[in-house]
């Protein structure tokens, strides 16, 4: 520790305060000391220290599906904020399985993370709700609604506005028979589906919903069903980027010309949408921003905890809602 | 613990042995007990237990870049194997930064993981090598060479064979002026570049190498450079799936017809390659398989550790090499 103090050019007491998680340490001091810790490869026994002091400067993020490229952007956005504040991020991957979410929350809590970011597979999973009610670490839900009775905050997208614009665009092009591919029970899917149904209800039409898992394979399967249905829909909305990729593969294999024979709207500005011939209309969102906003919210809760003895607890910062945006592209054409 | 034993239908002593990491426990018993632990939401204080017993049934995986979709496949492949064996996986994300790799290795070791999977940004980073020399937990490198002096094993792809086939295919189509886009100093990039240079050397040609980061943005930048160079190359090989996506975006923006004006080879069978018009020739590999193979190797090391007192240590299982394969597609055409 003496070497760390020397390298950082600070007092031994400062090193001790940083490493013990003392609340009265500036972010800058923490950065200076941790940089010296890094350079010298000094590894305090954080496990033992965690037991003594109750703080580990690590945060857990349960990711519902790490193979979804846009979730990786959210992770990166969150991680940079945590790093700047001197926190490390431990990730787990649930593959859309609520039972694994629960197991990973237990794992992270048993490793004494100071807080949790949760992108749950299903925010209404009863055992997960009970586990969240029982924990006393700060929790921020990422694009999920806060379940009743759980003390947590949330950062979420307004999926409805982008999806309403997409459905309205298809109506304006003359489409009346529209299929919607979705998967999973969580907030984004609920909002997207609700928005499409609401817009179609204005003309007395309903939407053919194909609901299953959240994979490329599910996108393929649902699209094959749509192509076989009669009367065949003239437009497809894929409510997720992996569903979109599967749907486009099946349309390509079936020789369907996108934009003329079948109009198409997808989600998220992934390369497969932008590079497609013709380019695919999408509902897009800033995943990096939601990760950063979720980290900021958790960090503000962690700072509040630190200050708890010094000042009365103020009202929590408001939860954050981020916009989504419909981008019209040639994959949507007039009804023939 | 009594409730867990009752729910699992096993003796208290069995629960105790599973939770304390006793070596003489069958994987099946571990699964039965852990399922009951899960159902009852029983959370033994693993942190304190880790200190007492020295085993946590968790494994760390430092991922070099979580936004690379194929690395997410490797994570999923590894995670399923670990789960079957009763281990949980903690992930960290380094964004290609060797200093963050080092920080994350320290973090995971301080959390007492039983073993490490490493997909390092740079396997020759001196401080990382020193940290690996100092640790005594089993380590498996994922598609990285084992640095000199480090006790670790590795699972890797034979990138050279697939890339040699790709370069040979371009030569057979008449191409002589070939540009190669790469990024990062690790094993995959070294092998891919070496293979292309070797094939071109057989006809006395050299390859124009554009080396930078590993992002979509870098793929765009390198492709703009290639299009501006004179004499302009007639073929591009992108040595990574994100570089490929950036390159294809820039070719599209420049109005270059892929397969006629510019032949193109990419890496990994991502949707953006398969859906492209024309479909993109690729060097492909089974990322799921490398994750699973790395997990199997680490699990065999962990089992060996458990048995260390019972039987003499045998020779380590051989390291694993997995194939890569070139898939010819219409993005490669004859030199005009």
XYZ file of C-alpha atoms in Angstrom:
672
model
C 0.000 0.000 0.000
C 2.978 2.229 0.677
C 4.115 1.677 -2.930
C 0.666 2.556 -4.230
C 0.646 5.800 -2.232
C 4.096 6.676 -3.525
C 3.244 5.923 -7.146
C -0.032 7.860 -6.934
C 1.632 10.747 -5.118
C -0.987 10.719 -2.344
C -1.052 9.972 1.375
C -1.324 6.411 2.681
C -4.597 7.397 4.324
C -6.015 8.338 0.919
C -5.116 4.931 -0.517
C -6.718 3.279 2.485
C -9.889 5.322 2.098
C -10.191 4.520 -1.605
C -9.580 0.798 -1.111
C -11.920 0.546 1.843
C -14.733 2.305 0.003
C -14.876 5.298 2.340
C -17.719 7.608 1.213
C -15.646 10.772 1.512
C -13.451 10.157 -1.554
C -13.676 12.166 -4.759
C -14.046 10.314 -8.071
C -10.762 11.887 -9.146
C -8.871 10.590 -6.101
C -10.350 7.159 -6.703
C -9.130 7.241 -10.304
C -5.604 8.315 -9.358
C -5.276 5.626 -6.709
C -6.827 2.892 -8.838
C -4.473 3.764 -11.711
C -1.510 3.224 -9.378
C -3.063 -0.007 -8.083
C -3.322 -1.100 -11.700
C 0.238 -0.191 -12.645
C 1.681 -1.923 -9.606
C -0.683 -4.884 -9.959
C -1.513 -4.466 -6.299
C -4.429 -6.708 -5.529
C -5.958 -6.137 -2.116
C -7.939 -9.157 -1.027
C -11.243 -7.649 -2.065
C -13.146 -10.726 -1.006
C -12.010 -10.402 2.601
C -12.251 -6.634 2.367
C -15.813 -6.904 1.070
C -16.740 -8.842 4.184
C -15.166 -6.257 6.487
C -16.280 -3.081 4.745
C -19.369 -4.067 2.819
C -18.335 -2.411 -0.449
C -16.625 -3.916 -3.491
C -16.827 -1.255 -6.238
C -18.277 -3.806 -8.574
C -21.691 -3.792 -10.224
C -23.572 -6.670 -11.820
C -25.452 -6.567 -15.135
C -27.702 -9.508 -15.999
C -28.027 -9.439 -19.773
C -31.064 -11.250 -21.160
C -29.324 -12.322 -24.377
C -25.710 -11.521 -25.040
C -25.928 -12.731 -28.648
C -28.238 -9.791 -29.421
C -25.765 -7.262 -30.879
C -27.654 -4.212 -29.637
C -27.592 -5.421 -26.019
C -23.812 -5.517 -26.321
C -23.948 -1.802 -27.176
C -25.913 -1.121 -23.990
C -23.315 -3.068 -21.999
C -20.516 -1.016 -23.511
C -22.345 2.238 -22.817
C -22.859 1.286 -19.178
C -19.359 -0.052 -18.715
C -17.641 3.166 -19.776
C -19.612 5.178 -17.219
C -18.854 2.715 -14.437
C -15.174 2.658 -15.343
C -14.954 6.456 -15.157
C -16.459 6.257 -11.662
C -14.006 3.563 -10.516
C -16.455 0.635 -10.690
C -16.004 -2.671 -12.509
C -18.801 -4.498 -14.292
C -19.559 -8.206 -13.979
C -21.898 -9.587 -16.644
C -24.084 -12.654 -16.820
C -26.023 -14.047 -19.789
C -29.503 -15.544 -19.396
C -30.381 -16.544 -22.985
C -33.917 -15.295 -22.383
C -34.525 -17.812 -19.554
C -36.159 -16.259 -16.436
C -34.848 -19.097 -14.223
C -31.294 -18.205 -15.236
C -31.941 -14.526 -14.491
C -32.841 -15.545 -10.961
C -29.772 -17.739 -10.601
C -27.519 -14.943 -11.871
C -29.009 -12.350 -9.523
C -28.206 -14.720 -6.638
C -24.695 -15.284 -7.973
C -23.964 -11.564 -8.299
C -25.408 -10.764 -4.860
C -23.367 -13.561 -3.281
C -20.301 -11.884 -4.861
C -21.297 -8.693 -3.021
C -21.875 -6.429 -6.002
C -22.769 -2.918 -4.838
C -25.653 -2.630 -7.286
C -27.464 -4.368 -10.143
C -28.506 -3.488 -13.683
C -31.154 -5.913 -14.880
C -32.318 -6.617 -18.407
C -34.659 -9.419 -17.306
C -36.061 -12.035 -19.662
C -39.448 -11.637 -17.925
C -40.110 -8.887 -15.390
C -43.204 -10.742 -14.112
C -41.387 -13.962 -13.132
C -42.668 -14.521 -9.545
C -39.448 -15.942 -8.037
C -37.381 -13.108 -9.535
C -39.776 -10.536 -8.065
C -39.442 -12.158 -4.633
C -35.630 -12.122 -4.920
C -35.684 -8.423 -5.852
C -38.009 -7.592 -2.950
C -35.537 -9.268 -0.599
C -32.383 -7.486 -1.721
C -31.182 -4.181 -0.322
C -28.693 -3.197 -3.043
C -29.773 -0.500 -5.519
C -31.363 -1.936 -8.672
C -31.947 -0.297 -12.057
C -34.047 -2.086 -14.666
C -32.903 -1.642 -18.257
C -35.878 -1.277 -20.632
C -38.107 -3.183 -18.208
C -41.050 -2.077 -16.079
C -40.537 -2.137 -12.314
C -42.638 -5.020 -10.924
C -45.201 -4.132 -8.241
C -43.692 -4.108 -4.764
C -40.066 -3.941 -5.935
C -37.944 -0.953 -4.938
C -36.045 -0.270 -8.149
C -35.713 2.342 -10.818
C -35.772 1.994 -14.571
C -34.458 3.443 -17.811
C -36.602 2.525 -20.780
C -37.371 3.290 -24.389
C -40.674 4.660 -25.615
C -41.107 1.804 -28.096
C -44.710 2.799 -28.818
C -43.944 6.075 -30.601
C -41.536 4.560 -33.154
C -43.730 1.539 -33.759
C -46.876 3.663 -34.153
C -45.095 5.697 -36.827
C -44.068 2.490 -38.619
C -47.603 1.058 -38.620
C -49.069 4.408 -39.723
C -46.573 4.528 -42.617
C -47.734 1.086 -43.789
C -51.405 2.148 -43.562
C -50.645 5.244 -45.612
C -49.075 3.014 -48.279
C -52.379 1.134 -48.464
C -51.507 -1.994 -46.471
C -54.357 -3.500 -44.460
C -53.198 -7.093 -43.896
C -50.087 -6.728 -41.746
C -48.255 -9.510 -39.881
C -46.277 -8.812 -36.699
C -43.461 -11.071 -35.511
C -42.578 -10.867 -31.825
C -41.042 -12.940 -29.067
C -40.736 -12.800 -25.318
C -42.986 -11.306 -22.649
C -40.963 -8.233 -21.616
C -41.683 -4.522 -21.892
C -40.270 -3.842 -25.414
C -42.385 -6.585 -26.963
C -45.508 -5.577 -25.045
C -45.143 -1.952 -26.127
C -44.349 -2.697 -29.766
C -47.271 -5.074 -30.134
C -49.666 -2.706 -28.356
C -48.702 0.167 -30.661
C -49.243 -1.839 -33.860
C -52.592 -3.171 -32.637
C -53.699 0.314 -31.623
C -52.921 1.820 -35.045
C -54.629 -0.987 -36.960
C -57.675 -0.730 -34.682
C -58.217 2.825 -35.982
C -59.239 1.345 -39.348
C -61.021 -1.618 -37.782
C -58.248 -4.046 -38.769
C -56.389 -6.525 -36.593
C -52.816 -7.708 -36.840
C -51.703 -11.333 -37.294
C -49.283 -11.802 -34.387
C -46.624 -14.509 -34.592
C -45.180 -14.925 -31.103
C -42.335 -17.232 -30.145
C -38.734 -17.032 -29.051
C -36.402 -14.158 -29.801
C -33.957 -15.838 -32.168
C -33.016 -15.636 -35.842
C -34.529 -19.132 -36.146
C -37.859 -17.893 -34.764
C -37.835 -15.066 -37.331
C -37.403 -17.652 -40.085
C -40.168 -19.889 -38.733
C -42.708 -17.090 -38.281
C -42.021 -15.766 -41.783
C -42.575 -19.190 -43.325
C -45.945 -19.284 -41.524
C -46.799 -15.803 -42.791
C -45.943 -16.716 -46.400
C -48.169 -19.807 -46.140
C -51.172 -17.966 -44.668
C -54.160 -16.922 -46.848
C -54.960 -14.189 -47.576
C -51.235 -13.524 -47.479
C -50.219 -10.355 -45.604
C -48.750 -7.612 -47.800
C -46.465 -6.298 -45.053
C -44.420 -7.709 -42.172
C -43.187 -5.910 -39.065
C -40.411 -7.769 -37.229
C -40.308 -6.654 -33.573
C -36.613 -7.281 -32.923
C -33.321 -7.260 -34.836
C -32.709 -11.003 -34.658
C -36.301 -11.747 -35.731
C -35.741 -9.306 -38.615
C -32.589 -11.122 -39.769
C -34.362 -14.478 -39.763
C -37.352 -13.029 -41.613
C -35.158 -11.485 -44.320
C -33.305 -14.781 -44.837
C -36.587 -16.627 -45.353
C -37.939 -13.951 -47.734
C -34.703 -14.157 -49.722
C -34.867 -17.980 -49.868
C -38.501 -17.776 -51.027
C -37.546 -15.339 -53.806
C -39.909 -12.655 -52.463
C -38.962 -9.151 -53.604
C -38.889 -6.922 -50.507
C -40.489 -3.500 -51.041
C -42.631 -4.634 -53.979
C -44.079 -8.096 -53.254
C -43.724 -7.685 -49.491
C -43.258 -4.499 -47.492
C -41.060 -4.877 -44.430
C -40.205 -3.001 -41.219
C -37.538 -4.201 -38.797
C -35.923 -3.021 -35.584
C -32.509 -1.531 -34.813
C -29.973 -0.074 -37.212
C -27.800 -3.182 -37.567
C -25.629 -3.659 -40.656
C -27.929 -6.356 -42.057
C -30.729 -3.756 -42.334
C -28.627 -0.934 -43.728
C -26.766 -3.140 -46.239
C -29.873 -4.944 -47.486
C -31.008 -4.400 -51.082
C -33.310 -2.527 -50.760
C -32.375 -0.962 -47.384
C -34.770 -1.995 -44.590
C -37.057 0.526 -42.835
C -36.489 0.284 -39.086
C -37.549 1.515 -35.683
C -34.240 2.574 -34.188
C -33.040 3.474 -30.692
C -29.781 4.469 -29.060
C -28.698 1.392 -27.113
C -25.437 2.988 -26.065
C -27.435 5.821 -24.465
C -29.703 3.514 -22.475
C -26.669 1.707 -21.050
C -25.037 4.988 -20.076
C -28.282 6.357 -18.589
C -28.824 3.185 -16.547
C -25.264 3.395 -15.216
C -25.726 7.060 -14.306
C -28.915 6.250 -12.407
C -27.261 3.420 -10.475
C -24.212 5.552 -9.721
C -26.460 8.283 -8.336
C -28.106 5.705 -6.069
C -24.711 4.416 -4.955
C -23.554 7.968 -4.181
C -26.753 8.546 -2.211
C -26.033 5.418 -0.158
C -22.555 6.706 0.589
C -23.961 10.022 1.766
C -26.763 8.493 3.782
C -25.194 9.350 7.116
C -24.322 12.894 6.129
C -27.561 14.293 4.775
C -31.249 13.429 4.636
C -32.217 11.280 1.682
C -33.723 13.399 -1.087
C -36.328 12.254 -3.588
C -34.952 9.780 -6.153
C -33.956 11.164 -9.534
C -36.773 10.672 -12.034
C -36.668 7.542 -14.141
C -35.544 8.047 -17.721
C -37.517 7.482 -20.920
C -35.570 7.543 -24.190
C -37.161 8.006 -27.639
C -37.376 5.565 -30.548
C -37.597 6.714 -34.145
C -39.048 5.243 -37.328
C -36.735 5.469 -40.349
C -38.609 4.997 -43.627
C -36.632 3.165 -46.322
C -37.427 1.484 -49.672
C -38.354 -1.851 -48.024
C -41.828 -0.323 -47.631
C -43.693 0.249 -50.877
C -47.305 0.969 -51.891
C -49.796 -1.909 -51.817
C -49.979 -3.466 -55.288
C -29.886 -26.279 4.697
C -32.334 -28.762 6.232
C -35.047 -27.489 3.856
C -32.734 -27.873 0.865
C -31.949 -31.477 1.846
C -35.644 -32.236 2.242
C -36.618 -30.654 -1.075
C -33.764 -32.411 -2.906
C -34.500 -35.719 -1.180
C -30.876 -36.172 -0.121
C -28.985 -36.258 3.174
C -27.900 -33.051 4.929
C -24.307 -34.214 4.541
C -24.770 -34.303 0.740
C -26.036 -30.719 0.704
C -23.099 -29.687 2.826
C -20.638 -31.431 0.529
C -22.110 -29.823 -2.586
C -22.192 -26.343 -1.061
C -18.694 -26.604 0.356
C -17.231 -27.772 -2.956
C -16.172 -31.184 -1.678
C -14.351 -33.046 -4.501
C -16.234 -36.301 -3.926
C -19.593 -35.138 -5.345
C -21.057 -36.386 -8.616
C -22.213 -33.822 -11.184
C -25.706 -35.308 -10.866
C -25.805 -34.804 -7.087
C -24.584 -31.251 -7.576
C -27.392 -30.597 -10.046
C -30.094 -32.044 -7.762
C -28.930 -30.024 -4.781
C -28.440 -26.816 -6.753
C -31.950 -27.150 -8.244
C -33.376 -27.312 -4.697
C -31.181 -24.364 -3.660
C -32.617 -22.487 -6.619
C -36.247 -23.335 -5.874
C -35.947 -22.397 -2.227
C -33.867 -19.322 -3.038
C -31.418 -20.480 -0.413
C -28.332 -18.336 -0.697
C -25.390 -19.611 1.309
C -22.927 -16.827 1.920
C -20.623 -17.904 -0.862
C -18.228 -15.083 -0.212
C -17.518 -16.248 3.342
C -17.660 -19.838 2.186
C -15.154 -19.092 -0.554
C -12.711 -17.856 2.054
C -13.149 -20.983 4.179
C -13.202 -23.618 1.455
C -11.382 -22.039 -1.452
C -13.952 -22.985 -4.087
C -16.799 -20.919 -5.523
C -18.087 -22.893 -8.557
C -17.776 -19.798 -10.658
C -15.580 -19.239 -13.695
C -14.518 -15.966 -15.301
C -14.454 -15.202 -19.031
C -12.693 -12.016 -20.159
C -14.209 -11.206 -23.542
C -12.100 -8.957 -25.753
C -15.078 -7.275 -27.418
C -18.618 -8.125 -26.451
C -20.055 -6.120 -29.349
C -18.568 -8.662 -31.769
C -21.579 -10.922 -32.412
C -19.515 -14.051 -32.951
C -17.786 -13.705 -29.565
C -21.246 -13.751 -28.006
C -21.746 -17.167 -29.636
C -18.559 -18.441 -28.016
C -19.777 -17.156 -24.643
C -23.094 -18.956 -25.067
C -21.346 -22.185 -26.079
C -19.099 -22.049 -23.019
C -21.864 -21.057 -20.652
C -24.066 -24.039 -21.468
C -21.249 -26.457 -20.687
C -20.448 -24.754 -17.398
C -24.098 -24.703 -16.402
C -24.434 -28.440 -17.010
C -21.447 -28.971 -14.711
C -22.885 -26.765 -11.949
C -20.649 -23.732 -12.599
C -21.724 -20.135 -13.187
C -20.004 -17.802 -15.617
C -18.978 -14.208 -14.871
C -18.103 -12.129 -17.937
C -16.088 -8.972 -18.418
C -15.709 -6.837 -21.549
C -12.376 -5.268 -22.546
C -13.245 -3.427 -25.783
C -9.929 -4.570 -27.244
C -7.912 -2.736 -24.550
C -5.089 -4.855 -23.023
C -5.027 -2.674 -19.874
C -8.678 -3.524 -19.256
C -7.963 -7.232 -19.767
C -5.444 -6.992 -16.963
C -7.843 -5.113 -14.703
C -10.582 -7.680 -15.350
C -8.308 -10.644 -14.651
C -7.501 -9.040 -11.282
C -11.183 -8.390 -10.611
C -12.189 -11.974 -11.371
C -9.341 -13.440 -9.332
C -10.206 -11.194 -6.385
C -13.743 -12.638 -6.639
C -12.196 -16.093 -6.274
C -13.247 -17.607 -9.587
C -12.113 -21.227 -9.813
C -10.770 -20.803 -13.347
C -10.437 -18.357 -16.237
C -11.259 -18.342 -19.941
C -9.361 -15.567 -21.662
C -9.957 -14.010 -25.052
C -7.223 -11.401 -24.609
C -6.945 -8.237 -26.677
C -3.177 -8.837 -26.904
C -1.555 -12.045 -25.687
C 1.885 -10.358 -25.639
C 0.961 -7.549 -23.235
C 3.788 -7.736 -20.658
C 1.772 -6.897 -17.524
C -0.916 -9.424 -18.462
C 1.732 -12.116 -18.929
C 3.156 -11.343 -15.474
C -0.313 -11.531 -13.914
C -0.941 -14.903 -15.580
C 2.426 -16.232 -14.415
C 1.487 -15.287 -10.849
C -1.934 -16.949 -10.709
C -2.508 -20.555 -9.698
C -6.050 -21.037 -11.043
C -6.429 -23.025 -14.279
C -6.466 -20.834 -17.387
C -7.660 -21.612 -20.920
C -6.951 -19.172 -23.723
C -9.686 -18.847 -26.340
C -8.209 -18.486 -29.841
C -4.998 -17.066 -28.425
C -1.452 -18.455 -28.249
C -0.108 -19.276 -24.803
C 2.573 -16.687 -23.963
C 6.027 -18.015 -23.118
C 6.363 -18.905 -19.440
C 2.601 -18.992 -18.747
C 1.035 -22.252 -17.561
C -2.198 -22.288 -19.536
C -3.916 -24.243 -22.242
C -5.624 -23.056 -25.395
C -8.404 -23.804 -27.842
C -7.874 -22.127 -31.175
C -8.946 -22.001 -34.788
C -6.711 -22.861 -37.706
C -7.320 -19.499 -39.370
C -4.568 -20.095 -41.922
C -6.262 -22.929 -43.825
C -9.491 -21.019 -44.510
C -7.667 -17.814 -45.387
C -5.207 -19.630 -47.699
C -8.181 -21.083 -49.585
C -9.723 -17.615 -49.895
C -6.529 -16.028 -51.251
C -5.965 -18.947 -53.639
C -9.533 -18.550 -54.946
C -8.861 -14.875 -55.708
C -5.587 -15.753 -57.501
C -7.405 -18.343 -59.603
C -9.910 -15.654 -60.625
C -6.963 -13.610 -61.907
C -6.596 -11.065 -59.082
C -3.064 -9.876 -58.387
C -3.597 -6.592 -56.545
C -5.339 -7.609 -53.325
C -5.899 -5.434 -50.231
C -6.199 -6.941 -46.754
C -7.975 -5.175 -43.892
C -7.023 -6.260 -40.382
C -6.953 -4.963 -36.827
C -5.459 -5.955 -33.530
C -2.318 -7.895 -32.671
C -3.792 -11.227 -31.516
C -3.503 -14.744 -32.956
C -6.452 -14.663 -35.422
C -5.151 -11.527 -37.114
C -1.557 -12.786 -37.209
C -2.615 -16.080 -38.764
C -4.976 -14.566 -41.316
C -2.447 -12.020 -42.483
C 0.355 -14.590 -42.640
C -1.753 -16.913 -44.787
C -2.674 -14.213 -47.318
C 0.935 -13.015 -47.556
C 2.168 -16.580 -48.013
C -0.218 -17.295 -50.905
C 0.564 -14.025 -52.680
C 4.289 -14.639 -52.247
C 3.948 -17.780 -54.413
C 3.353 -15.502 -57.421
C 5.830 -12.880 -56.257
C 3.074 -10.451 -55.229
C 2.644 -8.645 -51.958
C -0.552 -7.638 -50.207
C -1.527 -4.074 -49.264
C -2.268 -4.407 -45.535
C -4.544 -1.865 -43.816
C -4.129 -2.352 -40.074
C -6.036 -0.478 -37.404
C -8.702 -1.112 -34.802
C -11.282 -3.853 -35.001
C -14.455 -1.836 -35.464
C -17.031 -1.245 -38.185
C -15.634 2.305 -38.350
C -12.128 0.985 -39.053
C -13.524 -1.180 -41.867
C -15.052 1.928 -43.422
C -11.853 3.945 -43.062
C -9.570 1.272 -44.527
C -11.923 0.738 -47.474
C -11.941 4.452 -48.268
C -8.123 4.317 -48.318
C -8.170 1.274 -50.589
C -10.576 2.944 -53.038
C -8.306 6.001 -53.186
C -5.067 4.044 -53.762
C -3.525 3.685 -57.253
C -3.343 1.245 -58.889
C -6.600 0.393 -57.192
C -6.807 -3.190 -55.848
C -9.306 -5.440 -57.630
C -10.106 -7.472 -54.532
C -10.472 -6.878 -50.777
C -10.199 -9.401 -47.959
C -11.663 -8.174 -44.652
C -10.109 -10.095 -41.757
C -13.002 -9.836 -39.299
C -16.793 -9.594 -39.384
C -17.016 -6.032 -38.097
C -14.329 -4.855 -40.538
C -16.342 -6.611 -43.269
C -19.528 -4.757 -42.348
C -17.761 -1.402 -42.424
C -16.101 -2.227 -45.751
C -19.415 -3.221 -47.355
C -21.078 -0.003 -46.158
C -18.325 2.093 -47.758
C -18.424 0.114 -51.024
C -22.196 0.600 -51.131
C -21.887 4.338 -50.457
C -19.254 4.610 -53.229
C -21.558 2.834 -55.694
C -19.004 0.045 -56.280
C -20.580 -3.159 -57.595
C -19.321 -6.036 -55.427
C -18.376 -9.154 -57.424
C -17.795 -7.258 -60.682
C -15.972 -3.974 -59.963
C -14.535 -5.256 -56.680
C -14.194 -8.836 -55.492
C -14.664 -9.292 -51.765
C -14.020 -11.898 -49.051
C -15.146 -11.432 -45.449
C -15.117 -13.398 -42.210
C -17.857 -15.218 -40.273
C -21.294 -16.223 -41.440
C -23.183 -13.255 -40.009
C -26.530 -12.195 -41.491
C -24.998 -9.126 -43.161
C -22.821 -11.442 -45.334
C -25.500 -13.980 -46.175
C -28.190 -11.366 -46.907
C -25.949 -9.161 -49.046
C -26.676 -8.794 -52.762
C -24.602 -10.567 -54.025
C -23.938 -12.901 -51.038
C -20.448 -12.420 -49.570
C -17.766 -15.137 -49.731
C -16.482 -15.793 -46.213
C -14.019 -17.693 -44.096
C -16.282 -19.258 -41.500
C -15.737 -20.983 -38.162
C -17.900 -22.502 -35.452
C -17.745 -20.013 -32.577
C -20.202 -21.981 -30.486
C -17.867 -24.998 -30.728
C -14.790 -23.074 -29.577
C -16.679 -21.819 -26.517
C -17.836 -25.322 -25.658
C -14.367 -26.807 -26.236
C -12.738 -24.150 -24.042
C -15.241 -24.856 -21.261
C -14.612 -28.614 -21.540
C -10.861 -28.079 -21.255
C -11.225 -25.854 -18.195
C -13.681 -28.277 -16.574
C -11.209 -31.124 -17.084
C -8.531 -29.030 -15.363
C -10.907 -28.218 -12.509
C -11.765 -31.920 -12.097
C -8.059 -32.742 -12.082
C -7.530 -30.233 -9.277
C -10.296 -31.860 -7.257
C -8.698 -35.262 -7.669
C -5.186 -34.073 -6.975
C -5.026 -35.774 -3.596
C -6.466 -39.054 -4.818
C -4.341 -39.909 -7.814
C -1.131 -38.851 -9.488
C -1.564 -36.031 -11.985
C -1.625 -37.366 -15.541
C -0.462 -35.474 -18.613
C -2.776 -32.602 -19.589
C -5.319 -33.240 -22.315
C -4.021 -31.980 -25.661
C -4.950 -28.480 -26.690
C -7.677 -28.245 -29.312
C -7.425 -26.851 -32.852
C -10.689 -26.278 -34.732
C -10.954 -25.860 -38.524
C -11.983 -22.808 -40.546
C -13.566 -23.097 -43.980
C -13.706 -20.861 -47.044
C -17.180 -20.521 -48.562
C -17.041 -19.211 -52.157
C -19.943 -16.921 -53.096
C -20.716 -14.485 -55.932
C -18.933 -11.565 -54.216
C -15.770 -12.962 -55.882
C -15.699 -12.669 -59.671
C -13.041 -12.928 -62.401
C -10.642 -10.016 -62.860
C -12.023 -7.693 -65.528
